[in-house]
Coordinates of C-alpha atoms in Angstrom, one line a residue:
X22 CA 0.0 0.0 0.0
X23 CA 1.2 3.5 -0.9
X24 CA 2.0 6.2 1.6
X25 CA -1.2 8.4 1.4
X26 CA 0.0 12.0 -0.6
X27 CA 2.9 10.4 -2.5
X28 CA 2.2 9.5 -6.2
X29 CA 4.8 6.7 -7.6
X30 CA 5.0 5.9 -11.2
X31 CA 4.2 2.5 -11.8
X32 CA 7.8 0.7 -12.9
X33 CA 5.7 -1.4 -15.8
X34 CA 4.3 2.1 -17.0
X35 CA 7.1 4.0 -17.9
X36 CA 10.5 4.0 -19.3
X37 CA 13.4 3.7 -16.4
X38 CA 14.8 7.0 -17.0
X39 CA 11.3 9.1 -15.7
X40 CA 10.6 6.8 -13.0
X41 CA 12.3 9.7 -10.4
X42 CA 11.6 12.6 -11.8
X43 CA 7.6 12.6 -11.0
X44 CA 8.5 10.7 -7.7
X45 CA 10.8 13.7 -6.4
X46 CA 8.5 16.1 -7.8
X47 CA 5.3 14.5 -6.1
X48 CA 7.2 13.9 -2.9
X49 CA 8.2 17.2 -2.5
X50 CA 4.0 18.5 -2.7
X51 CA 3.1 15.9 -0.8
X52 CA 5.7 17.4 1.9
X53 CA 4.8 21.0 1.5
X54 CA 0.9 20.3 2.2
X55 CA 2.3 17.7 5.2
X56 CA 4.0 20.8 6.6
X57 CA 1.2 23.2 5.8
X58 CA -0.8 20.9 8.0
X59 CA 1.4 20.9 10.7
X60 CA 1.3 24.4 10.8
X61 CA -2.4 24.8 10.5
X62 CA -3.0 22.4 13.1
X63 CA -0.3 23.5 15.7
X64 CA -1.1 27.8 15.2
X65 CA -1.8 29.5 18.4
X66 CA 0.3 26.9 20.4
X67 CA 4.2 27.3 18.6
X68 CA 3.9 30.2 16.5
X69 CA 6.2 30.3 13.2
X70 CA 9.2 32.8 13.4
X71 CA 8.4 35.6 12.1
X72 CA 10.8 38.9 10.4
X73 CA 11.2 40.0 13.9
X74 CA 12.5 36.6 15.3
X75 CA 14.9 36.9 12.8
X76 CA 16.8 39.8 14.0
X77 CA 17.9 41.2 17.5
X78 CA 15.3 42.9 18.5
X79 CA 15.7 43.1 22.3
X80 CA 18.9 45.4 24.4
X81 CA 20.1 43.9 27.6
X82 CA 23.1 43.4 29.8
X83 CA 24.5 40.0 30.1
X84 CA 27.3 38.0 32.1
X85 CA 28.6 35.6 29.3
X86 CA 30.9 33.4 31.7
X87 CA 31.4 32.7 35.8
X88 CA 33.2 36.0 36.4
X89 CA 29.7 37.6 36.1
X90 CA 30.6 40.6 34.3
X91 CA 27.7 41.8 32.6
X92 CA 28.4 43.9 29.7
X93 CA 26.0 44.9 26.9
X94 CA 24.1 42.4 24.6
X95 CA 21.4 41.8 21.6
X96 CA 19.1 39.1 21.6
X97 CA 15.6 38.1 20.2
X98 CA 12.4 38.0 22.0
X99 CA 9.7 35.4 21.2
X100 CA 7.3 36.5 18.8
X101 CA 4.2 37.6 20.9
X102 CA 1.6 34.7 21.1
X103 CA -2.1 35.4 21.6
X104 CA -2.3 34.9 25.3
X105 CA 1.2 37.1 25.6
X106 CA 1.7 40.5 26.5
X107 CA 4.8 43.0 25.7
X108 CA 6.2 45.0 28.2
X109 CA 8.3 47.6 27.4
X110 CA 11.1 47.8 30.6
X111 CA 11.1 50.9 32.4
X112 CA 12.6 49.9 35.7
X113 CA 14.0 46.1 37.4
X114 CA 15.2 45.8 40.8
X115 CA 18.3 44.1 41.6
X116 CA 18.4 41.1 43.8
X117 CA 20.9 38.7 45.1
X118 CA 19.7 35.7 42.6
X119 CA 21.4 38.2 40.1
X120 CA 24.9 37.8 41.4
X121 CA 24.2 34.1 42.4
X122 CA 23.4 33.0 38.7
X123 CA 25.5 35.6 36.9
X124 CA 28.4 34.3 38.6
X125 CA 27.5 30.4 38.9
X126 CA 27.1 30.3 42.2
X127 CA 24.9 27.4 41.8
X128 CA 26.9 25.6 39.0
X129 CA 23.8 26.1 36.5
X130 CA 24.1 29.0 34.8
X131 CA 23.2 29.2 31.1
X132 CA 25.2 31.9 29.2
X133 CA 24.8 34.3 27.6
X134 CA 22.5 35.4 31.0
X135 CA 20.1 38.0 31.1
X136 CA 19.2 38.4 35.2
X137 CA 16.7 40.3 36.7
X138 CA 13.5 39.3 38.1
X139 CA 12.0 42.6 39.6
X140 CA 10.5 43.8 36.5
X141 CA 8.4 47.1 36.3
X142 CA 6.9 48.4 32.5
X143 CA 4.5 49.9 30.3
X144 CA 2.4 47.5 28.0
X145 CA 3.3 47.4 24.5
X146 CA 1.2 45.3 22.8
X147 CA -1.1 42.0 23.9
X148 CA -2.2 39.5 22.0
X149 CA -5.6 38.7 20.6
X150 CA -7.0 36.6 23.6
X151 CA -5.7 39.1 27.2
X152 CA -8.4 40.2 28.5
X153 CA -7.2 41.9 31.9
X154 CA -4.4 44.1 30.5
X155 CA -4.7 46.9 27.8
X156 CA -2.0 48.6 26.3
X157 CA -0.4 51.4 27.7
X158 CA -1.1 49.6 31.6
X159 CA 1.4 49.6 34.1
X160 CA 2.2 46.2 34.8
X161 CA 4.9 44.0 36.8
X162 CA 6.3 40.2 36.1
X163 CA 8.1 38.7 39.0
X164 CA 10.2 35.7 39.4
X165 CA 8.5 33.7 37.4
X166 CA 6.5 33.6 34.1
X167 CA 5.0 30.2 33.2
X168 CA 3.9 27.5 34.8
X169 CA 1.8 23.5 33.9
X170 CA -1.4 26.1 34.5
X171 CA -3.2 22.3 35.3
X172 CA -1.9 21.3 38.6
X173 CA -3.7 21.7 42.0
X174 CA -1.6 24.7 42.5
X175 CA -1.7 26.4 39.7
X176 CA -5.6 25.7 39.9
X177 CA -5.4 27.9 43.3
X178 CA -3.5 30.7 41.9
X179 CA -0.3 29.6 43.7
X180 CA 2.2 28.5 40.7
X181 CA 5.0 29.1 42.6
X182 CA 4.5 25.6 43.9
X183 CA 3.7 23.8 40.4
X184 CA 4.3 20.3 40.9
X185 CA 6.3 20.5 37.6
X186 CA 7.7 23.6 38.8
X187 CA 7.3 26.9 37.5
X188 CA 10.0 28.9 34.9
X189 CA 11.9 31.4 36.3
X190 CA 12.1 34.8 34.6
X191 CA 15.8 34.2 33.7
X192 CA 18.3 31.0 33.1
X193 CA 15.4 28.5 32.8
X194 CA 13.8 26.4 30.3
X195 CA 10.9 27.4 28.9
X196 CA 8.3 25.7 27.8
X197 CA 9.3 26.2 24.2
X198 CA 13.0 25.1 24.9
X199 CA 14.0 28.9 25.0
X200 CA 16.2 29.6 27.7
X201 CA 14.7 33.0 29.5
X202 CA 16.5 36.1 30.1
X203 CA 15.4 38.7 32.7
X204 CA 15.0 42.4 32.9
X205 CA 18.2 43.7 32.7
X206 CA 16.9 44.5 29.2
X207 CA 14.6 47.0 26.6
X208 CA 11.7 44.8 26.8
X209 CA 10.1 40.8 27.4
X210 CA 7.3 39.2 26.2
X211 CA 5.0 37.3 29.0
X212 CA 1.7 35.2 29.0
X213 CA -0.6 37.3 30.5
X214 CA -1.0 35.0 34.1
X215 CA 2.3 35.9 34.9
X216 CA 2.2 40.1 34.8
X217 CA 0.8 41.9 37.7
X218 CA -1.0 45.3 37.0
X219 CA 0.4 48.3 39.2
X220 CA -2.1 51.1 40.3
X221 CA -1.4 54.7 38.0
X222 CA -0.7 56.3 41.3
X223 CA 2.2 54.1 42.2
X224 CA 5.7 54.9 40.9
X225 CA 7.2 52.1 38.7
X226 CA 10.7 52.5 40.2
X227 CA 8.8 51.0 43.8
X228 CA 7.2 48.6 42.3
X229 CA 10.0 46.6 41.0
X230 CA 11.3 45.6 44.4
X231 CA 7.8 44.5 45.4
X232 CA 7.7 41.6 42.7
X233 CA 10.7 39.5 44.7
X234 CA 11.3 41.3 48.1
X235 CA 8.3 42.4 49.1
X236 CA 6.4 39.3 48.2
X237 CA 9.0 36.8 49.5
X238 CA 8.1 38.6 53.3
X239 CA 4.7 39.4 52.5
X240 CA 3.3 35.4 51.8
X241 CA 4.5 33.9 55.1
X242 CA 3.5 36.8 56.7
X243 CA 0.1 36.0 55.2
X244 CA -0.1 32.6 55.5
X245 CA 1.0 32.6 59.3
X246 CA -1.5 35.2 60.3
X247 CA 1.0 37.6 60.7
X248 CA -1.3 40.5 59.4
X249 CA -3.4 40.5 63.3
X250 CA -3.2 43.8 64.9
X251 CA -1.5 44.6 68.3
X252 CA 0.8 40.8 68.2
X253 CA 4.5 41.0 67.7
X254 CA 7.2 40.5 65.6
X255 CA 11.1 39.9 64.9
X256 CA 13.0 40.5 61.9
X257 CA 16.2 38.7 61.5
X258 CA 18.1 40.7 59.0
X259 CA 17.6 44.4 57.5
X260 CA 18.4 44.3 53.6
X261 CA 16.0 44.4 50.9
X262 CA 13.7 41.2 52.5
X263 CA 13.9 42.7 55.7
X264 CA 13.1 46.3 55.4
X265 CA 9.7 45.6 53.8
X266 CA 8.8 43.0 56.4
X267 CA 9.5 45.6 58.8
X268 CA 6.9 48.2 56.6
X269 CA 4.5 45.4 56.2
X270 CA 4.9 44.5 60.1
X271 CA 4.0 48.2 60.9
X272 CA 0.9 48.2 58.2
X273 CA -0.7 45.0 59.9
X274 CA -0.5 47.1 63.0
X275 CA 2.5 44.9 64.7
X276 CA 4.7 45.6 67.5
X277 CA 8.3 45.3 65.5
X278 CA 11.6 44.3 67.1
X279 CA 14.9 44.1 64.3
X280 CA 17.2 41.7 65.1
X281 CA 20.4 42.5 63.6
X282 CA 24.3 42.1 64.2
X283 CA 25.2 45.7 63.6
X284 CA 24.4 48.4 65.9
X285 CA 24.9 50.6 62.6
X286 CA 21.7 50.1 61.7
X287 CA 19.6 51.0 64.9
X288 CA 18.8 54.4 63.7
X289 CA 17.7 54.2 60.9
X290 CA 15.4 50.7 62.1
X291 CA 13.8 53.1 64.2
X292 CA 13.8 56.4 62.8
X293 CA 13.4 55.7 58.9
X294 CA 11.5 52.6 59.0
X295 CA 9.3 52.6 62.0
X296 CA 11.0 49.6 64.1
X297 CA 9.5 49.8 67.4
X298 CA 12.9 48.3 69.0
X299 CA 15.9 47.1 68.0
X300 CA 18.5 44.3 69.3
X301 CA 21.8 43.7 69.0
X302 CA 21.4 39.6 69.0
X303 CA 25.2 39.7 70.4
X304 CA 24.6 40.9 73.3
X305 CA 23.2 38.4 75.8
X306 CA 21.6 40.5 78.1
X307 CA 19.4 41.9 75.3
X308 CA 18.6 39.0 74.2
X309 CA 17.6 37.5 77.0
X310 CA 15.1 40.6 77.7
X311 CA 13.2 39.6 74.6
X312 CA 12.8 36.0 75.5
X313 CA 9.4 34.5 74.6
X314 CA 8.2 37.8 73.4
X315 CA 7.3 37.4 70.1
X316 CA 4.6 36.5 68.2
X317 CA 6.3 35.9 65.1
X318 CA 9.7 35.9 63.1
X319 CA 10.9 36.4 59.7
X320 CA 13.9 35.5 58.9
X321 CA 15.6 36.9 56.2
X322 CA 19.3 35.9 56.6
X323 CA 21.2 33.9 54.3
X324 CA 24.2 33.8 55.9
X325 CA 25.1 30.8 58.3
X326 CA 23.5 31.9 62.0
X327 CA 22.2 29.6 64.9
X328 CA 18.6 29.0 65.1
X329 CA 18.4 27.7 68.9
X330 CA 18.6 31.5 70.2
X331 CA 16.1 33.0 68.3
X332 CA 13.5 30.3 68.6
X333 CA 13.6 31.0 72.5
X334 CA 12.2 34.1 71.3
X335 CA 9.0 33.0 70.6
X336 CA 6.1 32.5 72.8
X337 CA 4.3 29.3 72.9
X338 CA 2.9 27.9 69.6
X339 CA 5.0 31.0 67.8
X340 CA 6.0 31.1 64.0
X341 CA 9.3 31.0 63.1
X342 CA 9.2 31.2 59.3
X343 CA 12.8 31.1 56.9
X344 CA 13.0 32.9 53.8
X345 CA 16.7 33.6 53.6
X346 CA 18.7 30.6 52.5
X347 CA 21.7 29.4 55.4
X348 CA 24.4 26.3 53.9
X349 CA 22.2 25.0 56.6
X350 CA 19.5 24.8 58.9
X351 CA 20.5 23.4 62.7
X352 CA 18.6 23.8 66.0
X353 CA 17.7 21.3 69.1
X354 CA 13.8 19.8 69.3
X355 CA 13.4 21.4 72.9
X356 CA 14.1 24.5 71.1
X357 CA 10.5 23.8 69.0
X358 CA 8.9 20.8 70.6
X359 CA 8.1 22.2 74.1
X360 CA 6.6 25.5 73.2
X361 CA 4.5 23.9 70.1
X362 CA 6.2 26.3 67.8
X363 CA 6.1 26.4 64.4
X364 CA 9.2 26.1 62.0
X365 CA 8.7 26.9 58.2
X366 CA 10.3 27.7 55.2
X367 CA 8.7 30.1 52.6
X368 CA 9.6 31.3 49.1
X369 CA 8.2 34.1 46.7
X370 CA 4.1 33.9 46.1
X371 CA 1.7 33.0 43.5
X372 CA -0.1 35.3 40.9
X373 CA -3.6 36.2 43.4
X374 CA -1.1 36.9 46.4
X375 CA 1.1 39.1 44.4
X376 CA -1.7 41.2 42.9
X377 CA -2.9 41.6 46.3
X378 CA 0.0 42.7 47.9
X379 CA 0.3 45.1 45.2
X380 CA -2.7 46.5 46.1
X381 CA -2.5 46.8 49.7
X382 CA 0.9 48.7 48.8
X383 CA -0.7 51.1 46.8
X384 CA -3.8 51.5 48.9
X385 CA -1.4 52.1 52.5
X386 CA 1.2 54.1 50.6
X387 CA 4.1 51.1 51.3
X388 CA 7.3 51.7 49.7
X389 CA 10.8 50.2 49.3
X390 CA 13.6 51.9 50.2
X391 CA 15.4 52.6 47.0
X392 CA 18.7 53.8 45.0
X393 CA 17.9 54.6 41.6
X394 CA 20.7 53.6 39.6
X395 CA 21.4 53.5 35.6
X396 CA 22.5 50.4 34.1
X397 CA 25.7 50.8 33.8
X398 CA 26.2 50.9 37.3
X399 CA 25.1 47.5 37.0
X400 CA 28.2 46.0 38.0
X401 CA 29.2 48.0 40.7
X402 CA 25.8 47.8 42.6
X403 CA 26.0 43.6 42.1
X404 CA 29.5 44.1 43.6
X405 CA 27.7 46.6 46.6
X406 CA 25.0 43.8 47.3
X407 CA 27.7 41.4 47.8
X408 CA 29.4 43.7 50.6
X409 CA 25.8 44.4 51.9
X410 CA 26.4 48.5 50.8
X411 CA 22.9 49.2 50.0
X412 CA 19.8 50.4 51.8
X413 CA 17.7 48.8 50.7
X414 CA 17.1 48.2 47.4
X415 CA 18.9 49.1 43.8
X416 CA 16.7 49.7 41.2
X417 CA 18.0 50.1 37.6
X418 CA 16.6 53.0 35.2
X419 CA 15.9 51.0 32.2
X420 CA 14.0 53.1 30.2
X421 CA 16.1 56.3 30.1
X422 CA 20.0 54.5 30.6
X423 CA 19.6 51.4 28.6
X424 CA 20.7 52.3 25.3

């Protein structure tokens, strides 16, 4: 039986010397319409490259090997697809997953690398099916920007925990086999799930920091109940996570006590960001003035600490909840068991608690504490978050430095 489509001239029909020539030729139609089918079936799920595909049409700053020296570069942006929206870059925060996957840190970095994941914009375009953004909105994209959209979380809005796992906003694979690249560029294209509308009234250059810092505080804070009037809280740490847990403590109507290493930063706990005390955690006698005091901790450190003192913080059936990330994570069961406290780690947020912490920024007037910066200070400020020189958050001027 012949392959349906391909006509093959019969040997007992013609002379030897023509049996190829109407073989090729029918082969070859048979293929085009095989590929015109293909692509008729498969439109609106893998678009065909078109003109613009074929050129660079996107500006960024990349690190193109383990040093993490990021230095200008052209690429091309996905063609937008009819659930997309474009987003033209007018602002990106810059966050310490910057410097850990420009530099390798994690021994997975894809180069050429585009970071940034605090993205704030103006939509350019959307495609035929968005519905909740227009063009010319002010909108945000976060760590993330796809996800399996069919899993129980996703189902619930929370596709930060997608049992397949969700694709970060740059060095991943998408779902296309495209490796993303963040906002340290002119522009990115993003299903519409994934972008975040931001209020007219609030300033872009704020916003950015809210897509990874101030959600990463804000989601165990929600989760935990941390939002009740008049109870307490700790904050381990006072860098970009910490200062907005702080803000966010003080919004919720929280009694707020910064736990920190360096006496340096007392004043300006208290006086700039509201901190109702602060404690040096070296100093014993402090410490032991705040025992089972608290209500709650966030704990925004990364770097290696013990866990046994400040769990003896907490008052009985306390929450202790981990966003930083320590080499490792040590304390003694009487430290937890006894006091029926709770221990628990926490990551960024998914798309219904990140539009609402938007909002309650907006609607309370909440904002980071930033240092506008153009990008070509880009290296310098990765090099400033490494030495902790920065209060509290750089933001990079995309729109009028990126050129």
């Amino acid at each position: 039986m012949r392959p349906p489509g391909i006509w093959v001239l019969d040997s007992d029909r013609a002379p030897s010397n023509t049996r190829f020539v109407p073989f090729f030729v029918s082969f070859v139609i048979s293929l085009g319409n095989r590929i015109l089918s293909l692509y008729l079936f498969y439109d609106g799920l893998v678009r065909p490259m078109d003109s613009q595909t074929k050129t660079e049409n996107c500006l960024g700053w990349a690190a193109t090997d383990p040093t993490g020296v990021l230095s200008p570069y052209k690429f091309s942006r996905r063609p937008l697809g009819s659930d997309d929206v474009s987003i033209k870059i007018t602002h990106c925060g810059v966050c310490y997953a910057d410097v850990i996957w420009s530099r390798n840190m994690f021994g997975d970095s894809i180069y050429p690398l585009v970071p940034g994941h605090e993205i704030a914009g103006i939509v350019k375009e959307v495609g035929s099916n968005v519905q909740r953004i227009n063009v010319g909105d002010p909108v945000g994209v976060g760590t993330y920007v796809n996800s399996c959209r069919n899993c129980e979380y996703c189902n619930d809005g929370v596709e930060v925990q997608c049992v397949k796992g969700p694709v970060l906003t740059f060095n991943h694979i998408d779902i296309d086999g495209t490796v993303t690249k963040g906002g340290y560029s002119s522009h990115i294209v993003v299903h519409e799930r994934y972008c975040f509308k931001i209020p007219d009234n609030y300033p872009l250059a704020s916003a950015a920091p809210l897509l990874c810092a101030g959600i990463t505080v804000y989601t165990p804070m929600m989760r935990y109940n941390m939002n009740q009037p008049g109870k307490s809280l700790g904050v381990i740490g006072l860098g970009g996570l910490g200062h907005m847990a702080v803000k966010f403590g003080k919004a919720f109507g929280l009694s707020v006590t910064v736990l920190s290493t360096s006496i340096s930063k007392k004043e300006e706990a208290l006086s700039l960001l509201g901190a109702d005390n602060f404690v040096v955690t070296s100093d014993q006698e402090q410490m032991k003035g705040l025992s089972k005091s608290l209500d709650f901790i966030i704990d925004t450190a990364s770097g290696d600490h013990p866990f046994d003192p400040y769990l003896s913080l907490l008052k009985s059936s306390g929450v202790y909840a981990l966003v930083g990330f320590p080499s490792e994570i040590k304390f003694s069961p009487a430290s937890l068991n006894p006091g029926m406290k709770t221990f628990a780690g926490s990551v960024t947020g998914g798309t219904k608690m990140i539009q609402e912490m938007i909002g309650f920024c907006a609607a309370r007037k909440i904002y980071p504490q930033i240092e506008v910066i153009p990008i070509q200070y880009a290296n310098e400020a990765l090099e400033r978050l490494v030495k902790k020189d920065v209060k509290y958050r750089f933001v990079i001027d995309i729109e009028n430095t990126l050129k």
